Coordinates of N, CA and C in Angstrom, one line a residue:
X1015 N 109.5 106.1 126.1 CA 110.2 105.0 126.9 C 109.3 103.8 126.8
X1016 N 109.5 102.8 126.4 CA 108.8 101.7 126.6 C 109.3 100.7 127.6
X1017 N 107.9 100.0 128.0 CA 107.6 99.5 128.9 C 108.4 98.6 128.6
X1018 N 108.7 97.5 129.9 CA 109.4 96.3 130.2 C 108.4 95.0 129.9
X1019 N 108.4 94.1 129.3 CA 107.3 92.7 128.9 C 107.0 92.5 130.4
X1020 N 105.5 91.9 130.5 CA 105.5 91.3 132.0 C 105.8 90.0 132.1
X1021 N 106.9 89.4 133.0 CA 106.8 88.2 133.3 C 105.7 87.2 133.9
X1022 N 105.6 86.3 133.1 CA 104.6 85.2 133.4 C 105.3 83.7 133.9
X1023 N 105.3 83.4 135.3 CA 105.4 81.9 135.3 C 104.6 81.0 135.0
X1024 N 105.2 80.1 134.2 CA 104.9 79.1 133.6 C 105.2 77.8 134.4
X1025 N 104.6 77.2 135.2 CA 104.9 75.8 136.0 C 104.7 74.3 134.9
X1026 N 106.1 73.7 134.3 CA 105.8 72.7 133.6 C 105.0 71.7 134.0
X1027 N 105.0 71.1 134.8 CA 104.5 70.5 135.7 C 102.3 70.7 135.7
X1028 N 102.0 72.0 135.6 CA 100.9 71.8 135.6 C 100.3 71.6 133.8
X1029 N 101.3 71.5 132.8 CA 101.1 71.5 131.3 C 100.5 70.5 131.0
X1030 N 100.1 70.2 131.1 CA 99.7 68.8 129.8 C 99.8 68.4 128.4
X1031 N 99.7 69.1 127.7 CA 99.9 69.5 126.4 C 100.9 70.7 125.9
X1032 N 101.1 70.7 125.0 CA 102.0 71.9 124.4 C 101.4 73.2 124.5
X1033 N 102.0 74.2 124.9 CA 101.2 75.5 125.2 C 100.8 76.1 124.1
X1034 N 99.5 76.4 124.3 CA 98.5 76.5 123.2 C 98.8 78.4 123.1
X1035 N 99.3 79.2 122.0 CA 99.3 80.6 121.7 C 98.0 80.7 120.5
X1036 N 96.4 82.1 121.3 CA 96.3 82.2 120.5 C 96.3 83.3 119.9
X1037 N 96.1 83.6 118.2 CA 96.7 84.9 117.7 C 95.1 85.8 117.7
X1038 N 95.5 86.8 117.8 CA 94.4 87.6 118.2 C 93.5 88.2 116.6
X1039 N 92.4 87.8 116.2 CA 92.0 87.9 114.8 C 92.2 89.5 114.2
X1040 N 92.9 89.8 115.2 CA 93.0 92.0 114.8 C 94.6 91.8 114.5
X1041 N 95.1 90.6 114.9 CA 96.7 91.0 114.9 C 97.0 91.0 113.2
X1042 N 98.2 92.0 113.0 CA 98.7 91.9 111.4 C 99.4 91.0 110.9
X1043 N 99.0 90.1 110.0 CA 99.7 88.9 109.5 C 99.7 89.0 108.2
X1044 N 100.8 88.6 107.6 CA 100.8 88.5 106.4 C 99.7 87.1 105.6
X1045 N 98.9 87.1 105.0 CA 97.9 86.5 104.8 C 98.4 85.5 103.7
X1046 N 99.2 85.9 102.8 CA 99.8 85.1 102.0 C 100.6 84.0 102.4
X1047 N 101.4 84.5 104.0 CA 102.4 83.5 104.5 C 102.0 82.8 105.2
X1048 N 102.9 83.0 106.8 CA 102.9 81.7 107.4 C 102.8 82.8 108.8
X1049 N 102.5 81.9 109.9 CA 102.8 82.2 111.5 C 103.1 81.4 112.2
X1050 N 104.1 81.3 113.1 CA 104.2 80.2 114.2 C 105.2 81.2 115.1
X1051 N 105.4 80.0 116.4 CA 105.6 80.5 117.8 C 106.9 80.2 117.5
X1052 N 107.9 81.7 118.2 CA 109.2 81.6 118.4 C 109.7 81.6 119.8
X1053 N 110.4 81.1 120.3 CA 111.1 81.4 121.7 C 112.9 82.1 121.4
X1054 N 112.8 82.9 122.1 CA 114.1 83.5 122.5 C 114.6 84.7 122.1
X1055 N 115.5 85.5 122.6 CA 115.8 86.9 122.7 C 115.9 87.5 121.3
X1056 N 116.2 86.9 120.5 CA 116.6 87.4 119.0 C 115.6 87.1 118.3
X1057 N 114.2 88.1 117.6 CA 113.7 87.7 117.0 C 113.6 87.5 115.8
X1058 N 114.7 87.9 115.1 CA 115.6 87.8 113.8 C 115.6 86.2 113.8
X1059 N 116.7 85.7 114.8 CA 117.0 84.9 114.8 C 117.0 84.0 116.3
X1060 N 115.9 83.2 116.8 CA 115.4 82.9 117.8 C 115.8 81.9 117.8
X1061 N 116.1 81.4 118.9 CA 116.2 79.8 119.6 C 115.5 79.1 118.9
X1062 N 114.3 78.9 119.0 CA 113.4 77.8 118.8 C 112.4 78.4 117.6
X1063 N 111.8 77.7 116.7 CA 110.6 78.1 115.8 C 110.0 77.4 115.4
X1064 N 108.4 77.4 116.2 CA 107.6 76.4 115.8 C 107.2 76.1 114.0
X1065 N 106.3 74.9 114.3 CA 105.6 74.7 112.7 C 105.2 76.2 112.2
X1066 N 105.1 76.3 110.8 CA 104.8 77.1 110.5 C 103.3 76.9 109.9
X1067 N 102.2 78.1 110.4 CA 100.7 77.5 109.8 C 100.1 78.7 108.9
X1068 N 99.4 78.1 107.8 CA 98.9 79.2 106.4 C 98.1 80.7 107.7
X1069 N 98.5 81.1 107.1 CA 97.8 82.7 107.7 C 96.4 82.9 107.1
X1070 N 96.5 82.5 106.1 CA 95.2 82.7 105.3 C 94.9 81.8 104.1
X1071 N 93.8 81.9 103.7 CA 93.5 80.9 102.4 C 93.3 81.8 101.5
X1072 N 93.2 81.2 100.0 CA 93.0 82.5 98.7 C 91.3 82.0 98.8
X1073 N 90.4 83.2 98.0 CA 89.6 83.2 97.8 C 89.4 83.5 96.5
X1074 N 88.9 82.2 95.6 CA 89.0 82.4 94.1 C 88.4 83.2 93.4
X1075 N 87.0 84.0 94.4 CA 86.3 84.5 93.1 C 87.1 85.7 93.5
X1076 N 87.6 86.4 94.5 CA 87.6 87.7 94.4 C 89.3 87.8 94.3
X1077 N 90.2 86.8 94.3 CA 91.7 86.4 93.8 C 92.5 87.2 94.9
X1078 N 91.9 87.5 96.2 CA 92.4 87.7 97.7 C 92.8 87.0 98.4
X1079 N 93.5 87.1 99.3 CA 93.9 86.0 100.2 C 93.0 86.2 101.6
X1080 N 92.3 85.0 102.2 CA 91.4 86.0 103.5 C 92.4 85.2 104.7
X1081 N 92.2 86.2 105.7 CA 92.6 85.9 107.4 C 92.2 84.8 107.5
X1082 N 92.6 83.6 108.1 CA 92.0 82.6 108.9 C 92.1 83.0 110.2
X1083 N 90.6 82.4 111.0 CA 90.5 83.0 112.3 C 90.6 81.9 113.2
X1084 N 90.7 82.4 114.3 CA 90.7 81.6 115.6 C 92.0 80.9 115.0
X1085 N 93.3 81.3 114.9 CA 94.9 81.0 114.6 C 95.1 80.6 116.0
X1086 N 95.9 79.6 115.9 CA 96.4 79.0 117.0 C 97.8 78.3 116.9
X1087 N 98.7 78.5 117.5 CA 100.4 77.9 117.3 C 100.7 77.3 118.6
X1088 N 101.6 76.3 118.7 CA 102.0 75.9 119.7 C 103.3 75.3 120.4
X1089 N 104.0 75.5 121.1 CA 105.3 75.1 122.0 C 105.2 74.1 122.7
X1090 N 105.9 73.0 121.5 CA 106.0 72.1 122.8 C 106.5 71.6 124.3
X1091 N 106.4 71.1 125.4 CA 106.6 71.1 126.6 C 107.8 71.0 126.4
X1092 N 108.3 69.8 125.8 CA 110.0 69.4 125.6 C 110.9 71.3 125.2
X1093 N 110.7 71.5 124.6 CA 111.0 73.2 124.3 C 110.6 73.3 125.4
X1094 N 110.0 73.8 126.1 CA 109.9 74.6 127.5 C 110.5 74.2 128.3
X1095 N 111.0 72.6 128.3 CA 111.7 72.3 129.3 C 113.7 72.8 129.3
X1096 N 113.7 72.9 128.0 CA 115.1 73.1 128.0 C 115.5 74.6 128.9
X1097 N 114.3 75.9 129.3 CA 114.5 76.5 129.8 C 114.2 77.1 131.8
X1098 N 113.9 75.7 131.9 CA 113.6 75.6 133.5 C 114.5 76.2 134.1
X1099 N 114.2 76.9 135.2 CA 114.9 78.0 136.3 C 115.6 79.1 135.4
X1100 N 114.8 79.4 134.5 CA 115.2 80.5 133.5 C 114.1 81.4 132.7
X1101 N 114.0 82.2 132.3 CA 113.3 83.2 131.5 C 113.4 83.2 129.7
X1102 N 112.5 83.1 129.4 CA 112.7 83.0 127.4 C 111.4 83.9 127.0
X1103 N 111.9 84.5 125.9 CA 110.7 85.5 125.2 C 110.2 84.9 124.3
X1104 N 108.5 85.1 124.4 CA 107.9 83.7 123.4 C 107.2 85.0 122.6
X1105 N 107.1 84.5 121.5 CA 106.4 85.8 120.4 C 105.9 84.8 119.7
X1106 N 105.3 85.5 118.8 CA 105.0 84.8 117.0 C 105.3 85.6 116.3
X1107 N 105.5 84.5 115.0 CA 106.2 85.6 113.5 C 105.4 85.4 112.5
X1108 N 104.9 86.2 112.0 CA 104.8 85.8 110.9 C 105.5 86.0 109.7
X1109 N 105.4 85.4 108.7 CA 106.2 85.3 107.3 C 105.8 85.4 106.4
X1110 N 106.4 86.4 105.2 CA 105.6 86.7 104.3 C 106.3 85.7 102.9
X1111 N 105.8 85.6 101.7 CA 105.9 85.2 100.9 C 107.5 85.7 100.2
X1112 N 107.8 87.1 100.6 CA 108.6 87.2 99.9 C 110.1 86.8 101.3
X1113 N 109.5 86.3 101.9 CA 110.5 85.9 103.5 C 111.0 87.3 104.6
X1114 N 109.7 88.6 104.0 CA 109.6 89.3 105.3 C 109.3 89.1 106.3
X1115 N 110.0 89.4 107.9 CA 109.1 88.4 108.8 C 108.6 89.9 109.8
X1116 N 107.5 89.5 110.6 CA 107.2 90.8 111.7 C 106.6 89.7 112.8
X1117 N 107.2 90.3 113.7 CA 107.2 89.7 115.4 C 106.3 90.5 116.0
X1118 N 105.2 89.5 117.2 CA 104.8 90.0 117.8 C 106.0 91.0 118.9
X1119 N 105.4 91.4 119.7 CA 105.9 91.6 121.2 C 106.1 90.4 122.1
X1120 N 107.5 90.8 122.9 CA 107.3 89.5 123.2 C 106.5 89.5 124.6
X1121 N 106.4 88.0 125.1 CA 105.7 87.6 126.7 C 107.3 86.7 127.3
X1122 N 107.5 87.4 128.5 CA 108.7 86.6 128.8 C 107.7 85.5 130.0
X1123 N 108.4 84.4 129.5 CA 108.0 83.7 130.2 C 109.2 83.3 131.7
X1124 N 108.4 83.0 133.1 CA 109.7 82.0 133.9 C 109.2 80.9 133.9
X1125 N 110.0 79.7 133.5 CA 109.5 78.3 133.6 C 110.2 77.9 134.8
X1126 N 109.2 77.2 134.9 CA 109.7 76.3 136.6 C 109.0 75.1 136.5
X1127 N 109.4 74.3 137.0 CA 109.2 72.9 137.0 C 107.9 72.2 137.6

């Protein structure tokens, strides 16, 4: 049986900037592709999908692709606002080269104003 996401309120109001997601250097990403922040119940096919940022860079001598670390994606406030006095599942995806995608779990967020 799995667990229920925990909800997190989110107060726009105290944001200043776009909310900052960061990806954890252990999490599995396709290194070849891309990652960015999605919002909403379908992770197939989500409301909202941030920029997309390289997962990794190639390394020429050894013709690998490596992790880039300390990954960071972001949601802008404007997006957050369209969900005030409401609940949205915020994940990240990443994307592979061949347009496989794998989602984190999601964080439901409540935004409130």
């Amino acid at each position: 049986m799995a667990l229920a996401a925990p909800i997190l309120v989110l107060k726009l109001s105290n944001l200043k900037d776009p909310l900052e997601i960061s990806i954890s250097d252990s999490s599995d990403l396709f290194l070849e592709g891309t990652v960015n922040a999605t919002l909403g119940k379908d992770e197939e096919y989500p409301d909202w999908s941030g920029y997309a940022m390289p997962a990794g860079k190639p390394n020429f001598e050894t013709d690998e692709y490596e992790r880039l670390l300390d990954l960071k994606v972001y949601v802008p406030k404007e997006e957050l606002g369209k969900y005030i006095n409401q609940t949205v599942e915020l994940r990240y995806q990443t994307i592979g080269e061949s347009g496989l995608a794998m989602s984190s779990p999601p964080v439901v967020l409540h935004i409130e104003e």
